[in-house]
Tab-separated table of N, CA and C and ligand atoms in Angstrom:
chain	number	residue	atom	x	y	z
L	25	UNK	N	115.956	49.062	194.969
L	25	UNK	CA	116.243	50.839	194.038
L	25	UNK	C	115.525	51.515	195.096
L	26	UNK	N	115.314	52.748	195.249
L	26	UNK	CA	114.429	53.628	195.938
L	26	UNK	C	113.545	54.745	194.784
L	27	UNK	N	112.093	54.073	195.002
L	27	UNK	CA	111.736	55.005	194.075
L	27	UNK	C	111.482	56.959	194.130
L	28	UNK	N	111.869	57.246	192.752
L	28	UNK	CA	111.380	58.870	193.445
L	28	UNK	C	109.937	59.110	192.863
L	29	UNK	N	109.557	60.096	193.115
L	29	UNK	CA	107.685	60.574	192.920
L	29	UNK	C	107.892	62.563	192.819
L	30	UNK	N	107.477	62.540	192.143
L	30	UNK	CA	107.860	64.503	192.119
L	30	UNK	C	106.036	64.203	192.143
L	31	UNK	N	105.782	65.230	193.446
L	31	UNK	CA	104.235	65.748	193.953
L	31	UNK	C	104.236	67.151	193.718
L	32	UNK	N	102.867	67.394	193.022
L	32	UNK	CA	103.505	69.398	191.911
L	32	UNK	C	102.039	68.919	192.652
L	33	UNK	N	101.885	70.500	192.909
L	33	UNK	CA	100.741	70.991	193.259
L	33	UNK	C	100.725	72.201	192.865
L	34	UNK	N	99.497	73.194	191.829
L	34	UNK	CA	99.208	74.247	191.326
L	34	UNK	C	99.107	74.961	192.101
L	35	UNK	N	98.294	76.541	191.587
L	35	UNK	CA	97.510	77.289	191.337
L	35	UNK	C	97.415	77.199	193.044
L	36	UNK	N	97.557	78.489	193.795
L	36	UNK	CA	96.326	79.193	195.897
L	36	UNK	C	97.075	77.768	196.126
L	37	UNK	N	97.808	76.699	195.748
L	37	UNK	CA	97.951	75.360	197.210
L	37	UNK	C	99.119	75.631	197.990
L	38	UNK	N	99.119	76.526	198.125
L	38	UNK	CA	100.308	77.413	199.082
L	38	UNK	C	99.012	78.240	200.493
L	39	UNK	N	97.912	77.802	200.082
L	39	UNK	CA	96.646	78.744	200.983
L	39	UNK	C	95.808	78.084	201.846
L	40	UNK	N	96.381	76.188	201.452
L	40	UNK	CA	95.506	75.594	201.959
L	40	UNK	C	95.827	75.808	203.569
L	41	UNK	N	94.268	75.644	203.798
L	41	UNK	CA	93.842	76.277	205.532
L	41	UNK	C	93.900	77.500	206.092
L	42	UNK	N	94.315	78.402	205.168
L	42	UNK	CA	94.305	80.171	205.209
L	42	UNK	C	92.703	80.447	204.191
L	43	UNK	N	92.728	79.696	204.303
L	43	UNK	CA	91.174	79.880	202.915
L	43	UNK	C	90.340	80.639	203.859
L	44	UNK	N	89.688	81.045	204.396
L	44	UNK	CA	88.360	81.684	205.414
L	44	UNK	C	86.914	80.633	204.418
L	45	UNK	N	86.305	80.578	203.638
L	45	UNK	CA	85.640	79.041	203.418
L	45	UNK	C	85.961	77.890	204.005
L	46	UNK	N	86.729	77.344	204.468
L	46	UNK	CA	87.038	76.231	204.601
L	46	UNK	C	86.763	75.151	203.651
L	47	UNK	N	86.537	75.669	202.528
L	47	UNK	CA	86.581	74.257	201.689
L	47	UNK	C	88.009	73.434	201.344
L	48	UNK	N	89.477	74.080	201.800
L	48	UNK	CA	90.169	73.088	201.810
L	48	UNK	C	91.077	72.148	203.849
L	49	UNK	N	89.444	72.623	204.295
L	49	UNK	CA	90.412	72.220	205.631
L	49	UNK	C	91.208	73.765	206.009
L	50	UNK	N	91.645	73.050	207.419
L	50	UNK	CA	92.423	73.905	208.409
L	50	UNK	C	94.411	73.467	207.970
L	51	UNK	N	94.010	72.638	207.923
L	51	UNK	CA	95.519	72.246	207.691
L	51	UNK	C	96.617	73.418	206.560
L	52	UNK	N	97.468	73.612	207.329
L	52	UNK	CA	98.701	74.749	206.358
L	52	UNK	C	98.787	73.575	205.194
L	53	UNK	N	99.557	74.268	203.864
L	53	UNK	CA	100.450	73.341	202.978
L	53	UNK	C	101.749	73.053	203.883
L	54	UNK	N	102.025	73.316	204.196
L	54	UNK	CA	102.979	73.390	205.401
L	54	UNK	C	103.044	72.067	205.777
L	55	UNK	N	101.498	71.877	206.611
L	55	UNK	CA	101.871	70.618	207.201
L	55	UNK	C	101.342	69.988	206.683
L	56	UNK	N	100.801	69.877	205.563
L	56	UNK	CA	100.186	69.234	204.814
L	56	UNK	C	101.425	68.098	203.763
L	57	UNK	N	102.615	69.443	203.883
L	57	UNK	CA	103.896	68.305	202.998
L	57	UNK	C	104.442	67.276	203.992
L	58	UNK	N	104.716	67.891	204.809
L	58	UNK	CA	105.249	67.258	206.248
L	58	UNK	C	104.923	65.802	206.071
L	59	UNK	N	103.931	66.165	206.211
L	59	UNK	CA	102.246	64.704	206.246
L	59	UNK	C	103.088	63.785	205.291
L	60	UNK	N	103.176	64.187	203.673
L	60	UNK	CA	103.887	63.324	203.286
L	60	UNK	C	104.928	62.919	203.012
L	61	UNK	N	105.909	64.012	203.805
L	61	UNK	CA	107.377	63.132	203.747
L	61	UNK	C	107.299	62.848	204.501
L	62	UNK	N	106.035	62.130	205.969
L	62	UNK	CA	106.709	60.887	206.870
L	62	UNK	C	106.137	59.620	205.837
L	63	UNK	N	104.557	60.408	205.859
L	63	UNK	CA	104.410	58.246	204.800
L	63	UNK	C	104.985	58.033	203.736
L	64	UNK	N	106.371	59.294	202.974
L	64	UNK	CA	106.521	58.681	201.800
L	64	UNK	C	108.107	58.099	202.336
L	65	UNK	N	108.334	58.115	203.054
L	65	UNK	CA	109.625	58.038	204.054
L	65	UNK	C	109.278	56.687	204.733
L	66	UNK	N	107.478	56.637	204.907
L	66	UNK	CA	107.395	54.908	205.569
L	66	UNK	C	107.755	53.684	204.612
L	67	UNK	N	107.059	54.298	203.043
L	67	UNK	CA	106.451	53.872	201.465
L	67	UNK	C	108.423	53.889	201.634
L	68	UNK	N	109.007	54.400	201.473
L	68	UNK	CA	110.332	53.444	200.957
L	68	UNK	C	110.386	54.436	199.889
L	69	UNK	N	109.529	56.003	200.167
L	69	UNK	CA	109.675	56.819	198.580
L	69	UNK	C	110.510	57.727	198.643
L	70	UNK	N	111.793	57.731	197.393
L	70	UNK	CA	111.209	59.141	197.507
L	70	UNK	C	110.735	60.946	197.313
L	71	UNK	N	110.549	61.432	198.576
L	71	UNK	CA	109.406	62.058	197.370
L	71	UNK	C	109.862	63.988	196.848
L	72	UNK	N	109.219	64.322	195.717
L	72	UNK	CA	110.021	65.416	195.994
L	72	UNK	C	108.794	66.780	195.937
L	73	UNK	N	107.431	67.772	196.874
L	73	UNK	CA	107.033	67.877	196.682
L	73	UNK	C	107.200	69.756	196.134
L	74	UNK	N	106.067	70.342	195.169
L	74	UNK	CA	106.488	71.545	195.149
L	74	UNK	C	105.608	71.461	194.880
L	75	UNK	N	105.537	73.667	194.919
L	75	UNK	CA	104.281	73.638	194.273
L	75	UNK	C	104.395	75.274	193.523
L	76	UNK	N	103.941	75.515	192.561
L	76	UNK	CA	103.245	76.723	191.937
L	76	UNK	C	102.195	77.299	191.664
L	77	UNK	N	101.852	78.660	190.841
L	77	UNK	CA	101.515	79.182	190.831
L	77	UNK	C	100.763	79.682	189.174
L	78	UNK	N	102.953	78.900	188.642
L	78	UNK	CA	102.271	79.274	187.239
L	78	UNK	C	102.673	78.106	185.754
L	79	UNK	N	102.125	78.162	185.589
L	79	UNK	CA	101.863	76.662	184.743
L	79	UNK	C	102.639	76.854	184.534
L	80	UNK	N	103.695	77.700	183.186
L	80	UNK	CA	104.996	76.819	182.640
L	80	UNK	C	105.591	76.207	183.554
L	81	UNK	N	105.602	76.275	184.648
L	81	UNK	CA	106.862	76.296	185.670
L	81	UNK	C	106.081	74.207	185.133
L	82	UNK	N	104.463	74.607	185.880
L	82	UNK	CA	104.431	73.335	186.245
L	82	UNK	C	104.568	72.226	184.916
L	83	UNK	N	104.961	72.312	183.067
L	83	UNK	CA	104.906	72.765	182.534
L	83	UNK	C	106.482	71.823	182.977
L	84	UNK	N	107.708	72.901	182.921
L	84	UNK	CA	108.695	72.057	183.190
L	84	UNK	C	108.873	71.444	184.616
L	85	UNK	N	108.793	70.292	185.012
L	85	UNK	CA	108.429	69.811	186.480
L	85	UNK	C	107.941	68.537	185.784
L	86	UNK	N	107.297	68.735	184.885
L	86	UNK	CA	106.048	67.819	184.450
L	86	UNK	C	107.465	67.203	183.357
L	87	UNK	N	108.148	68.549	182.884
L	87	UNK	CA	109.040	67.293	181.578
L	87	UNK	C	110.240	67.437	182.140
L	88	UNK	N	110.693	67.425	183.013
L	88	UNK	CA	112.110	67.425	184.425
L	88	UNK	C	111.678	65.890	184.793
L	89	UNK	N	110.400	65.811	184.965
L	89	UNK	CA	109.892	64.361	185.832
L	89	UNK	C	110.339	62.805	184.696
L	90	UNK	N	110.546	63.850	183.755
L	90	UNK	CA	110.653	62.517	182.548
L	90	UNK	C	112.218	61.552	183.353
L	91	UNK	N	112.834	62.576	183.594
L	91	UNK	CA	114.929	62.064	184.073
L	91	UNK	C	114.642	61.936	184.810
L	92	UNK	N	113.848	62.791	185.725
L	92	UNK	CA	113.811	61.954	187.362
L	92	UNK	C	112.988	62.147	188.402
L	93	UNK	N	112.126	61.283	187.708
L	93	UNK	CA	111.618	60.218	189.021
L	93	UNK	C	110.262	59.483	187.894
L	94	UNK	N	110.021	58.859	188.965
L	94	UNK	CA	109.086	57.497	188.627
L	94	UNK	C	107.433	57.369	188.571
L	95	UNK	N	107.301	57.954	189.171
L	95	UNK	CA	105.830	58.519	189.125
L	95	UNK	C	105.043	59.928	189.848
L	96	UNK	N	104.297	60.637	188.863
L	96	UNK	CA	103.698	61.521	189.621
L	96	UNK	C	102.096	61.612	189.696
L	97	UNK	N	102.488	62.484	191.507
L	97	UNK	CA	100.806	62.877	191.615
L	97	UNK	C	100.694	64.835	191.938
L	98	UNK	N	100.232	64.327	190.264
L	98	UNK	CA	99.132	66.667	190.901
L	98	UNK	C	98.434	66.181	191.443
L	99	UNK	N	97.756	67.598	191.107
L	99	UNK	CA	97.266	68.105	191.935
L	99	UNK	C	96.547	69.964	191.163
L	100	UNK	N	96.315	69.687	189.829
L	100	UNK	CA	97.121	70.935	188.704
L	100	UNK	C	96.159	72.555	189.732
L	101	UNK	N	94.911	72.226	190.258
L	101	UNK	CA	94.372	73.586	191.067
L	101	UNK	C	93.123	73.514	190.007
L	102	UNK	N	92.971	74.773	189.600
L	102	UNK	CA	92.094	75.589	188.488
L	102	UNK	C	93.108	74.856	187.705
L	103	UNK	N	93.843	74.805	187.418
L	103	UNK	CA	94.295	75.094	186.218
L	103	UNK	C	94.408	73.431	185.724
L	104	UNK	N	93.229	72.381	186.306
L	104	UNK	CA	92.659	71.459	185.403
L	104	UNK	C	92.163	71.521	184.910
L	105	UNK	N	91.901	72.649	185.077
L	105	UNK	CA	90.590	72.281	184.103
L	105	UNK	C	90.391	73.116	182.601
L	106	UNK	N	92.175	73.916	182.384
L	106	UNK	CA	92.181	74.726	181.310
L	106	UNK	C	92.907	73.967	180.816
L	107	UNK	N	94.441	73.376	181.302
L	107	UNK	CA	95.385	73.364	180.783
L	107	UNK	C	95.656	72.295	179.736
L	108	UNK	N	95.520	72.442	178.043
L	108	UNK	CA	96.192	71.504	177.527
L	108	UNK	C	97.798	71.537	177.663
L	109	UNK	N	98.167	72.134	178.726
L	109	UNK	CA	100.459	71.959	178.050
L	109	UNK	C	100.350	71.171	179.269
L	110	UNK	N	98.970	71.172	180.700
L	110	UNK	CA	99.798	70.249	181.463
L	110	UNK	C	99.936	68.838	180.978
L	111	UNK	N	98.420	68.383	180.213
L	111	UNK	CA	97.998	67.825	179.371
L	111	UNK	C	99.120	66.937	178.584
L	112	UNK	N	98.971	67.944	177.488
L	112	UNK	CA	100.639	67.689	177.188
L	112	UNK	C	101.639	66.583	177.702
L	113	UNK	N	102.335	67.719	178.568
L	113	UNK	CA	103.270	67.047	179.606
L	113	UNK	C	103.288	66.130	179.794
L	114	UNK	N	102.166	65.588	180.234
L	114	UNK	CA	101.853	64.824	181.460
L	114	UNK	C	101.859	62.824	180.523
L	115	UNK	N	101.237	63.464	179.550
L	115	UNK	CA	100.864	62.307	177.606
L	115	UNK	C	102.830	61.767	177.813
L	116	UNK	N	102.913	62.607	178.092
L	116	UNK	CA	104.863	62.107	177.598
L	116	UNK	C	105.475	62.181	178.622
L	117	UNK	N	104.932	61.674	180.019
L	117	UNK	CA	105.699	61.052	181.345
L	117	UNK	C	105.208	59.517	180.795
L	118	UNK	N	106.204	58.788	180.937
L	118	UNK	CA	105.880	57.248	181.091
L	118	UNK	C	105.274	56.491	182.533
L	119	UNK	N	105.663	57.333	183.429
L	119	UNK	CA	105.302	56.370	184.560
L	119	UNK	C	104.116	56.563	185.370
L	120	UNK	N	103.761	55.505	186.933
L	120	UNK	CA	102.216	56.275	186.467
L	120	UNK	C	102.029	57.575	187.566
L	121	UNK	N	100.530	58.869	186.653
L	121	UNK	CA	100.491	59.486	187.453
L	121	UNK	C	98.756	59.552	188.536
L	122	UNK	N	98.915	60.006	188.901
L	122	UNK	CA	98.134	59.892	190.641
L	122	UNK	C	97.132	61.421	190.570
L	123	UNK	N	96.154	61.910	190.397
L	123	UNK	CA	95.527	62.915	190.063
L	123	UNK	C	95.636	62.898	191.023
L	124	UNK	N	95.721	63.635	192.045
L	124	UNK	CA	94.830	64.608	193.168
L	124	UNK	C	93.914	65.860	193.792
L	125	UNK	N	93.306	65.531	194.213
L	125	UNK	CA	92.366	66.612	194.694
L	125	UNK	C	92.316	66.960	196.629
L	126	UNK	N	91.606	67.878	196.876
L	126	UNK	CA	91.725	68.448	198.573
L	126	UNK	C	89.728	68.031	198.555
L	127	UNK	N	89.675	68.596	197.674
L	127	UNK	CA	87.785	68.875	197.598
L	127	UNK	C	87.503	67.233	196.416
L	128	UNK	N	85.407	67.311	197.087
L	128	UNK	CA	86.014	66.377	195.818
L	128	UNK	C	84.312	67.670	194.373
L	129	UNK	N	85.197	67.155	193.723
L	129	UNK	CA	85.294	68.252	192.461
L	129	UNK	C	84.220	68.326	192.307
L	130	UNK	N	83.265	67.492	192.329
L	130	UNK	CA	82.709	65.931	191.785
L	130	UNK	C	80.811	67.108	192.401
L	131	UNK	N	81.087	66.681	193.282
L	131	UNK	CA	80.705	67.673	194.123
L	131	UNK	C	79.787	69.930	194.461
L	132	UNK	N	80.995	70.233	193.439
L	132	UNK	CA	80.927	71.667	193.706
L	132	UNK	C	80.835	71.982	191.674
L	133	UNK	N	81.347	73.611	191.382
L	133	UNK	CA	80.485	73.333	190.846
L	133	UNK	C	80.758	72.874	188.933
L	134	UNK	N	80.466	72.479	188.353
L	134	UNK	CA	80.086	73.052	186.695
L	134	UNK	C	81.040	72.573	186.168
L	135	UNK	N	81.505	74.133	186.569
L	135	UNK	CA	83.362	74.445	185.324
L	135	UNK	C	84.572	72.719	186.208
L	136	UNK	N	84.003	72.442	187.624
L	136	UNK	CA	85.281	71.615	188.048
L	136	UNK	C	84.667	70.161	187.535
L	137	UNK	N	83.850	69.493	186.319
L	137	UNK	CA	83.781	69.060	186.518
L	137	UNK	C	84.511	67.831	185.275
L	138	UNK	N	85.141	68.993	184.052
L	138	UNK	CA	85.967	68.209	183.377
L	138	UNK	C	87.498	68.381	184.160
L	139	UNK	N	88.099	67.468	183.654
L	139	UNK	CA	89.375	67.438	184.275
L	139	UNK	C	90.917	67.275	182.354
L	140	UNK	N	90.960	68.122	182.269
L	140	UNK	CA	92.122	67.474	181.169
L	140	UNK	C	92.828	66.583	182.564
L	141	UNK	N	93.845	66.551	183.359
L	141	UNK	CA	95.209	65.877	184.269
L	141	UNK	C	94.166	64.283	183.948
L	142	UNK	N	92.659	64.412	184.353
L	142	UNK	CA	92.629	62.913	184.143
L	142	UNK	C	92.513	63.076	182.784
L	143	UNK	N	92.689	62.746	181.601
L	143	UNK	CA	93.395	61.975	180.460
L	143	UNK	C	94.685	61.557	180.941
L	144	UNK	N	95.221	62.496	181.102
L	144	UNK	CA	96.447	61.099	181.296
L	144	UNK	C	96.751	60.634	182.785
L	145	UNK	N	96.179	60.593	183.476
L	145	UNK	CA	95.805	59.874	185.106
L	145	UNK	C	95.621	58.671	185.108
L	146	UNK	N	96.276	57.682	185.724
L	146	UNK	CA	96.592	56.230	185.990
L	146	UNK	C	95.541	55.771	186.540
L	147	UNK	N	94.932	56.844	187.573
L	147	UNK	CA	94.053	56.799	188.748
L	147	UNK	C	93.477	58.521	189.958
L	148	UNK	N	92.480	58.742	190.199
L	148	UNK	CA	91.749	59.778	190.688
L	148	UNK	C	91.693	59.540	191.943
L	149	UNK	N	92.253	60.619	192.958
L	149	UNK	CA	91.535	60.850	193.810
L	149	UNK	C	90.775	62.135	194.550
L	150	UNK	N	89.823	62.069	194.528
L	150	UNK	CA	89.202	63.519	194.934
L	150	UNK	C	87.905	63.331	196.832
L	151	UNK	N	88.381	63.595	197.398
L	151	UNK	CA	87.635	64.264	198.537
L	151	UNK	C	87.869	63.499	199.659
L	152	UNK	N	89.198	63.602	200.080
L	152	UNK	CA	89.562	63.855	200.940
L	152	UNK	C	90.438	63.689	201.899
L	153	UNK	N	90.487	65.062	201.361
L	153	UNK	CA	91.110	66.162	201.987
L	153	UNK	C	92.878	65.583	202.452
L	154	UNK	N	93.530	65.635	203.298
L	154	UNK	CA	95.759	65.537	202.648
L	154	UNK	C	95.328	64.431	202.864
L	155	UNK	N	94.216	63.074	203.497
L	155	UNK	CA	94.338	61.283	203.057
L	155	UNK	C	95.016	61.492	202.309
L	156	UNK	N	93.352	61.317	201.337
L	156	UNK	CA	93.429	60.845	200.132
L	156	UNK	C	95.805	61.765	199.028
L	157	UNK	N	95.963	62.457	199.674
L	157	UNK	CA	97.209	62.678	199.248
L	157	UNK	C	98.084	61.778	200.221
L	158	UNK	N	98.206	61.519	200.844
L	158	UNK	CA	98.665	59.391	201.515
L	158	UNK	C	98.132	58.826	200.128
L	159	UNK	N	97.093	58.665	200.241
L	159	UNK	CA	96.738	57.442	199.590
L	159	UNK	C	97.373	57.335	197.565
L	160	UNK	N	97.185	58.390	197.350
L	160	UNK	CA	97.862	58.359	196.290
L	160	UNK	C	99.556	57.943	196.427
L	161	UNK	N	100.216	58.482	197.831
L	161	UNK	CA	101.424	58.171	197.631
L	161	UNK	C	101.372	56.953	198.386
L	162	UNK	N	101.033	56.195	198.512
L	162	UNK	CA	100.296	54.179	199.054
L	162	UNK	C	100.404	53.527	197.216
L	163	UNK	N	99.379	54.293	196.817
L	163	UNK	CA	99.064	54.168	194.552
L	163	UNK	C	100.389	53.756	194.220
L	164	UNK	N	100.807	54.911	194.660
L	164	UNK	CA	102.764	55.365	193.785
L	164	UNK	C	102.920	53.631	194.355
L	165	UNK	N	103.075	53.605	195.005
L	165	UNK	CA	104.200	52.816	195.717
L	165	UNK	C	103.542	51.406	195.441
L	166	UNK	N	102.622	51.044	195.336
L	166	UNK	CA	102.376	49.853	195.235
L	166	UNK	C	102.208	49.350	193.481
L	167	UNK	N	101.668	50.533	192.238
L	167	UNK	CA	101.548	50.308	191.242
L	167	UNK	C	103.668	50.755	190.475
L	168	UNK	N	104.559	50.725	191.026
L	168	UNK	CA	105.852	51.114	190.988
L	168	UNK	C	106.414	49.194	191.569
L	169	UNK	N	105.838	49.275	192.702
L	169	UNK	CA	106.296	47.566	193.250
L	169	UNK	C	105.957	46.417	192.102
L	170	UNK	N	105.151	46.974	191.200
L	170	UNK	CA	104.315	45.701	190.624
L	170	UNK	C	104.902	45.847	188.253
N	18	DHK	C1	92.171	72.561	194.476
N	18	DHK	C2	92.641	73.900	193.169
N	18	DHK	O1	92.424	74.979	193.721
N	18	DHK	C3	90.371	74.063	193.173
N	18	DHK	O2	90.973	74.988	191.810
N	18	DHK	C4	90.329	73.184	192.242
N	18	DHK	C5	91.467	71.540	193.826
N	18	DHK	C6	90.416	71.222	193.910
N	18	DHK	C7	92.006	70.312	195.145
N	18	DHK	O3	89.643	70.645	195.553
N	18	DHK	O4	92.546	69.988	196.155
N	18	DHK	O5	89.136	72.469	191.452
């Protein structure tokens, strides 16, 4: 059976590679998605990779995952530190949840040190850029296989 994974990306993730400070590296969001799709295929996962700048859309997708996904990888971006609605939606999901961040959020400003998403996450990966996204998919494949 092919496991289905929702990889949900929050506000401004579509700007990766375009940020003049280079916080998230030089790789474009489209290229990161391509990497993740290739890696998911190699792992035998069906990947649904999505991005929205809107909190309610992300909540709707997390609720949709209850019916249409076996696991969630989520980078809620700036909403990580504020969104109780995203936390509540994640808490209603039964499968593994990996919280992923491109940057090492604990090396950055204090306001990025408290994650609501972490309260629902099975595991957290941060600071490894797009490699971390691939590792998140590897983790999901392992967790779903056991
Ligand atoms: C991405 C963002 O857009 C920020 O708001 C977060 C996260 C960190 C990341 O590292 O992927 O603070």
